PDB file of C-alpha atoms in Angstrom:
ATOM      1  CA  UNK A 313     -55.468 113.326  83.195  1.00  0.00           C
ATOM      2  CA  UNK A 314     -52.612 115.101  81.419  1.00  0.00           C
ATOM      3  CA  UNK A 315     -53.124 115.488  77.693  1.00  0.00           C
ATOM      4  CA  UNK A 316     -50.764 113.475  75.537  1.00  0.00           C
ATOM      5  CA  UNK A 317     -48.507 115.698  73.509  1.00  0.00           C
ATOM      6  CA  UNK A 318     -48.800 115.298  69.747  1.00  0.00           C
ATOM      7  CA  UNK A 319     -45.724 115.440  67.523  1.00  0.00           C
ATOM      8  CA  UNK A 320     -46.505 116.142  63.863  1.00  0.00           C
ATOM      9  CA  UNK A 321     -43.804 114.842  61.530  1.00  0.00           C
ATOM     10  CA  UNK A 322     -44.342 116.530  58.182  1.00  0.00           C
ATOM     11  CA  UNK A 323     -45.092 120.191  57.560  1.00  0.00           C
ATOM     12  CA  UNK A 324     -47.122 119.912  54.375  1.00  0.00           C
ATOM     13  CA  UNK A 325     -50.784 120.510  53.678  1.00  0.00           C
ATOM     14  CA  UNK A 326     -52.201 117.666  55.764  1.00  0.00           C
ATOM     15  CA  UNK A 327     -49.843 117.883  58.750  1.00  0.00           C
ATOM     16  CA  UNK A 328     -50.201 121.646  59.034  1.00  0.00           C
ATOM     17  CA  UNK A 329     -53.989 121.611  58.651  1.00  0.00           C
ATOM     18  CA  UNK A 330     -54.449 118.805  61.163  1.00  0.00           C
ATOM     19  CA  UNK A 331     -52.097 120.452  63.646  1.00  0.00           C
ATOM     20  CA  UNK A 332     -54.069 123.683  63.458  1.00  0.00           C
ATOM     21  CA  UNK A 333     -57.432 121.904  63.794  1.00  0.00           C
ATOM     22  CA  UNK A 334     -56.154 119.953  66.802  1.00  0.00           C
ATOM     23  CA  UNK A 335     -54.869 123.098  68.524  1.00  0.00           C
ATOM     24  CA  UNK A 336     -58.211 124.809  67.851  1.00  0.00           C
ATOM     25  CA  UNK A 337     -59.965 121.786  69.424  1.00  0.00           C
ATOM     26  CA  UNK A 338     -57.813 121.991  72.554  1.00  0.00           C
ATOM     27  CA  UNK A 339     -55.377 119.171  71.820  1.00  0.00           C
ATOM     28  CA  UNK A 340     -51.728 119.694  72.689  1.00  0.00           C
ATOM     29  CA  UNK A 341     -49.492 119.765  69.618  1.00  0.00           C
ATOM     30  CA  UNK A 342     -45.996 120.038  71.086  1.00  0.00           C
ATOM     31  CA  UNK A 343     -43.758 120.130  68.006  1.00  0.00           C
ATOM     32  CA  UNK A 344     -43.731 119.943  64.218  1.00  0.00           C
ATOM     33  CA  UNK A 345     -40.901 118.585  62.078  1.00  0.00           C
ATOM     34  CA  UNK A 346     -39.900 119.137  58.472  1.00  0.00           C
ATOM     35  CA  UNK A 347     -36.786 118.391  56.449  1.00  0.00           C
ATOM     36  CA  UNK A 348     -36.311 122.135  55.925  1.00  0.00           C
ATOM     37  CA  UNK A 349     -36.026 124.535  58.853  1.00  0.00           C
ATOM     38  CA  UNK A 350     -37.970 127.347  57.137  1.00  0.00           C
ATOM     39  CA  UNK A 351     -40.874 125.000  56.377  1.00  0.00           C
ATOM     40  CA  UNK A 352     -40.855 123.666  59.938  1.00  0.00           C
ATOM     41  CA  UNK A 353     -40.973 127.217  61.340  1.00  0.00           C
ATOM     42  CA  UNK A 354     -43.725 128.220  58.912  1.00  0.00           C
ATOM     43  CA  UNK A 355     -45.795 125.146  59.824  1.00  0.00           C
ATOM     44  CA  UNK A 356     -45.349 125.823  63.546  1.00  0.00           C
ATOM     45  CA  UNK A 357     -46.533 129.396  63.040  1.00  0.00           C
ATOM     46  CA  UNK A 358     -49.564 128.206  61.035  1.00  0.00           C
ATOM     47  CA  UNK A 359     -50.428 125.577  63.636  1.00  0.00           C
ATOM     48  CA  UNK A 360     -50.002 128.084  66.461  1.00  0.00           C
ATOM     49  CA  UNK A 361     -47.107 126.504  68.338  1.00  0.00           C
ATOM     50  CA  UNK A 362     -43.560 127.666  69.046  1.00  0.00           C
ATOM     51  CA  UNK A 363     -41.507 124.494  68.603  1.00  0.00           C
ATOM     52  CA  UNK A 364     -40.232 123.120  65.303  1.00  0.00           C
ATOM     53  CA  UNK A 365     -37.291 121.010  64.198  1.00  0.00           C
ATOM     54  CA  UNK A 366     -35.639 119.393  61.208  1.00  0.00           C
ATOM     55  CA  UNK A 367     -34.891 116.288  63.259  1.00  0.00           C
ATOM     56  CA  UNK A 368     -37.777 113.826  63.000  1.00  0.00           C
ATOM     57  CA  UNK A 369     -36.428 111.594  65.781  1.00  0.00           C
ATOM     58  CA  UNK A 370     -36.237 114.600  68.125  1.00  0.00           C
ATOM     59  CA  UNK A 371     -39.857 115.465  67.354  1.00  0.00           C
ATOM     60  CA  UNK A 372     -41.001 111.861  67.811  1.00  0.00           C
ATOM     61  CA  UNK A 373     -39.244 111.734  71.177  1.00  0.00           C
ATOM     62  CA  UNK A 374     -41.237 114.787  72.302  1.00  0.00           C
ATOM     63  CA  UNK A 375     -44.701 113.407  71.580  1.00  0.00           C
ATOM     64  CA  UNK A 376     -46.620 110.594  73.198  1.00  0.00           C
ATOM     65  CA  UNK A 377     -48.747 110.530  70.051  1.00  0.00           C
ATOM     66  CA  UNK A 378     -46.694 110.750  66.840  1.00  0.00           C
ATOM     67  CA  UNK A 379     -48.431 111.561  63.557  1.00  0.00           C
ATOM     68  CA  UNK A 380     -46.430 110.873  60.398  1.00  0.00           C
ATOM     69  CA  UNK A 381     -47.854 113.263  57.808  1.00  0.00           C
ATOM     70  CA  UNK A 382     -45.230 112.699  55.125  1.00  0.00           C
ATOM     71  CA  UNK A 383     -45.757 111.843  51.463  1.00  0.00           C
ATOM     72  CA  UNK A 384     -46.485 108.192  50.725  1.00  0.00           C
ATOM     73  CA  UNK A 385     -43.110 107.549  49.088  1.00  0.00           C
ATOM     74  CA  UNK A 386     -41.197 108.945  52.084  1.00  0.00           C
ATOM     75  CA  UNK A 387     -43.025 106.934  54.738  1.00  0.00           C
ATOM     76  CA  UNK A 388     -40.836 103.784  54.625  1.00  0.00           C
ATOM     77  CA  UNK A 389     -37.647 105.859  54.818  1.00  0.00           C
ATOM     78  CA  UNK A 390     -38.916 107.986  57.710  1.00  0.00           C
ATOM     79  CA  UNK A 391     -40.111 104.904  59.613  1.00  0.00           C
ATOM     80  CA  UNK A 392     -36.752 103.145  59.114  1.00  0.00           C
ATOM     81  CA  UNK A 393     -34.867 106.175  60.401  1.00  0.00           C
ATOM     82  CA  UNK A 394     -37.155 106.503  63.394  1.00  0.00           C
ATOM     83  CA  UNK A 395     -36.718 102.809  64.178  1.00  0.00           C
ATOM     84  CA  UNK A 396     -32.932 103.237  64.069  1.00  0.00           C
ATOM     85  CA  UNK A 397     -33.101 106.053  66.634  1.00  0.00           C
ATOM     86  CA  UNK A 398     -32.720 105.551  70.375  1.00  0.00           C
ATOM     87  CA  UNK A 399     -36.352 106.437  71.106  1.00  0.00           C
ATOM     88  CA  UNK A 400     -38.205 104.327  73.653  1.00  0.00           C
ATOM     89  CA  UNK A 401     -41.391 103.580  71.707  1.00  0.00           C
ATOM     90  CA  UNK A 402     -43.207 101.926  74.625  1.00  0.00           C
ATOM     91  CA  UNK A 403     -46.325 103.910  75.480  1.00  0.00           C
ATOM     92  CA  UNK A 404     -46.289 105.859  72.221  1.00  0.00           C
ATOM     93  CA  UNK A 405     -49.037 105.733  69.611  1.00  0.00           C
ATOM     94  CA  UNK A 406     -47.815 106.270  66.056  1.00  0.00           C
ATOM     95  CA  UNK A 407     -50.282 107.044  63.261  1.00  0.00           C
ATOM     96  CA  UNK A 408     -49.623 107.788  59.607  1.00  0.00           C
ATOM     97  CA  UNK A 409     -51.809 109.761  57.216  1.00  0.00           C
ATOM     98  CA  UNK A 410     -50.875 107.822  54.075  1.00  0.00           C
ATOM     99  CA  UNK A 411     -53.692 106.685  51.832  1.00  0.00           C
ATOM    100  CA  UNK A 412     -51.517 104.054  50.229  1.00  0.00           C
ATOM    101  CA  UNK A 413     -49.833 102.276  53.134  1.00  0.00           C
ATOM    102  CA  UNK A 414     -51.524 100.157  55.789  1.00  0.00           C
ATOM    103  CA  UNK A 415     -50.687 100.192  59.487  1.00  0.00           C
ATOM    104  CA  UNK A 416     -48.180  97.423  58.654  1.00  0.00           C
ATOM    105  CA  UNK A 417     -45.873 100.161  57.329  1.00  0.00           C
ATOM    106  CA  UNK A 418     -45.191 100.908  61.010  1.00  0.00           C
ATOM    107  CA  UNK A 419     -44.496  97.298  62.001  1.00  0.00           C
ATOM    108  CA  UNK A 420     -40.835  97.936  62.839  1.00  0.00           C
ATOM    109  CA  UNK A 421     -41.965 100.533  65.422  1.00  0.00           C
ATOM    110  CA  UNK A 422     -44.523  98.067  66.812  1.00  0.00           C
ATOM    111  CA  UNK A 423     -41.694  95.584  67.379  1.00  0.00           C
ATOM    112  CA  UNK A 424     -40.011  98.316  69.428  1.00  0.00           C
ATOM    113  CA  UNK A 425     -43.098  98.832  71.599  1.00  0.00           C
ATOM    114  CA  UNK A 426     -45.275 101.392  69.776  1.00  0.00           C
ATOM    115  CA  UNK A 427     -48.985 101.083  69.162  1.00  0.00           C
ATOM    116  CA  UNK A 428     -49.559 101.838  65.470  1.00  0.00           C
ATOM    117  CA  UNK A 429     -52.342 102.744  63.103  1.00  0.00           C
ATOM    118  CA  UNK A 430     -53.605 104.923  60.298  1.00  0.00           C
ATOM    119  CA  UNK A 431     -55.381 108.280  60.217  1.00  0.00           C
ATOM    120  CA  UNK A 432     -55.933 109.055  56.536  1.00  0.00           C
ATOM    121  CA  UNK A 433     -58.258 111.955  55.700  1.00  0.00           C
ATOM    122  CA  UNK A 434     -60.531 110.964  52.831  1.00  0.00           C
ATOM    123  CA  UNK A 435     -60.369 114.489  51.455  1.00  0.00           C
ATOM    124  CA  UNK A 436     -57.771 116.056  49.202  1.00  0.00           C
ATOM    125  CA  UNK A 437     -56.519 119.486  50.244  1.00  0.00           C
ATOM    126  CA  UNK A 438     -54.507 121.906  48.132  1.00  0.00           C
ATOM    127  CA  UNK A 439     -53.129 124.003  51.010  1.00  0.00           C
ATOM    128  CA  UNK A 440     -53.081 124.045  54.805  1.00  0.00           C
ATOM    129  CA  UNK A 441     -55.667 126.842  54.767  1.00  0.00           C
ATOM    130  CA  UNK A 442     -57.978 124.782  52.548  1.00  0.00           C
ATOM    131  CA  UNK A 443     -57.439 121.787  54.830  1.00  0.00           C
ATOM    132  CA  UNK A 444     -58.600 123.794  57.840  1.00  0.00           C
ATOM    133  CA  UNK A 445     -61.772 124.675  55.892  1.00  0.00           C
ATOM    134  CA  UNK A 446     -62.446 121.271  54.288  1.00  0.00           C
ATOM    135  CA  UNK A 447     -61.327 118.602  56.783  1.00  0.00           C
ATOM    136  CA  UNK A 448     -64.077 119.286  59.334  1.00  0.00           C
ATOM    137  CA  UNK A 449     -66.878 116.950  58.318  1.00  0.00           C
ATOM    138  CA  UNK A 450     -64.548 114.597  56.432  1.00  0.00           C
ATOM    139  CA  UNK A 451     -64.165 110.888  57.044  1.00  0.00           C
ATOM    140  CA  UNK A 452     -60.776 109.591  58.177  1.00  0.00           C
ATOM    141  CA  UNK A 453     -59.786 106.043  57.245  1.00  0.00           C
ATOM    142  CA  UNK A 454     -58.472 104.421  60.417  1.00  0.00           C
ATOM    143  CA  UNK A 455     -56.987 101.042  61.252  1.00  0.00           C
ATOM    144  CA  UNK A 456     -54.460  99.582  63.652  1.00  0.00           C
ATOM    145  CA  UNK A 457     -54.177  98.331  67.208  1.00  0.00           C
ATOM    146  CA  UNK A 458     -57.002  98.892  69.686  1.00  0.00           C
ATOM    147  CA  UNK A 459     -55.166 101.798  71.340  1.00  0.00           C
ATOM    148  CA  UNK A 460     -54.229 103.299  67.942  1.00  0.00           C
ATOM    149  CA  UNK A 461     -57.883 103.129  66.865  1.00  0.00           C
ATOM    150  CA  UNK A 462     -58.923 104.978  70.026  1.00  0.00           C
ATOM    151  CA  UNK A 463     -56.369 107.722  69.426  1.00  0.00           C
ATOM    152  CA  UNK A 464     -57.164 107.931  65.698  1.00  0.00           C
ATOM    153  CA  UNK A 465     -60.867 108.276  66.509  1.00  0.00           C
ATOM    154  CA  UNK A 466     -60.170 111.041  69.017  1.00  0.00           C
ATOM    155  CA  UNK A 467     -57.936 112.923  66.571  1.00  0.00           C
ATOM    156  CA  UNK A 468     -60.438 112.534  63.708  1.00  0.00           C
ATOM    157  CA  UNK A 469     -63.154 114.008  65.958  1.00  0.00           C
ATOM    158  CA  UNK A 470     -60.820 116.788  67.137  1.00  0.00           C
ATOM    159  CA  UNK A 471     -60.303 117.711  63.475  1.00  0.00           C
ATOM    160  CA  UNK A 472     -64.084 117.933  63.121  1.00  0.00           C
ATOM    161  CA  UNK A 473     -64.337 114.672  61.191  1.00  0.00           C
ATOM    162  CA  UNK A 474     -65.263 111.101  61.911  1.00  0.00           C
ATOM    163  CA  UNK A 475     -63.422 107.791  61.898  1.00  0.00           C
ATOM    164  CA  UNK A 476     -64.203 105.132  59.286  1.00  0.00           C
ATOM    165  CA  UNK A 477     -62.640 101.732  59.969  1.00  0.00           C
ATOM    166  CA  UNK A 478     -60.905 100.586  56.765  1.00  0.00           C
ATOM    167  CA  UNK A 479     -59.248  97.158  57.100  1.00  0.00           C
ATOM    168  CA  UNK A 480     -55.885  96.559  55.369  1.00  0.00           C
ATOM    169  CA  UNK A 481     -57.333  94.417  52.589  1.00  0.00           C
ATOM    170  CA  UNK A 482     -59.590  97.301  51.545  1.00  0.00           C
ATOM    171  CA  UNK A 483     -56.690  99.704  51.008  1.00  0.00           C
ATOM    172  CA  UNK A 484     -54.990 100.148  47.627  1.00  0.00           C
ATOM    173  CA  UNK A 485     -51.502  99.236  48.973  1.00  0.00           C
TER     174      UNK A 485
END
């Protein structure tokens, strides 16, 4: 079976660290996106891939699994912009790494055909390098549709961690 390509939207500490851990585990990270071209290129280099972009919708189009690793405050804006794009969301799994928002933050993408969930590492990291060192062994709070939970579990394991089911009413949001 062909590996699903992972698009990482967000080039910060968590997105970069997870991308690198996934590549090291043999997952296929196909592209990384950031608002700034230099940050996107730097994240791609750190992760070990060639493709980067400043266009989040372009990146999301490229991946069958889309991981939104943006800051909590930016998540609603990014999701709204993605929903307004011409992407066919059917068959895609979209996960976000926010500790604040539930899987419901992706509801507009679900209405367009995506499977959605959460993949929040329960570990603070100060840099991508520290994330690569500290995330293995960490728990990842997961929730969402059945398919999203399967993908979140696989990606948590690929990062060296484990999935912990956290229902929406147990989240701070």
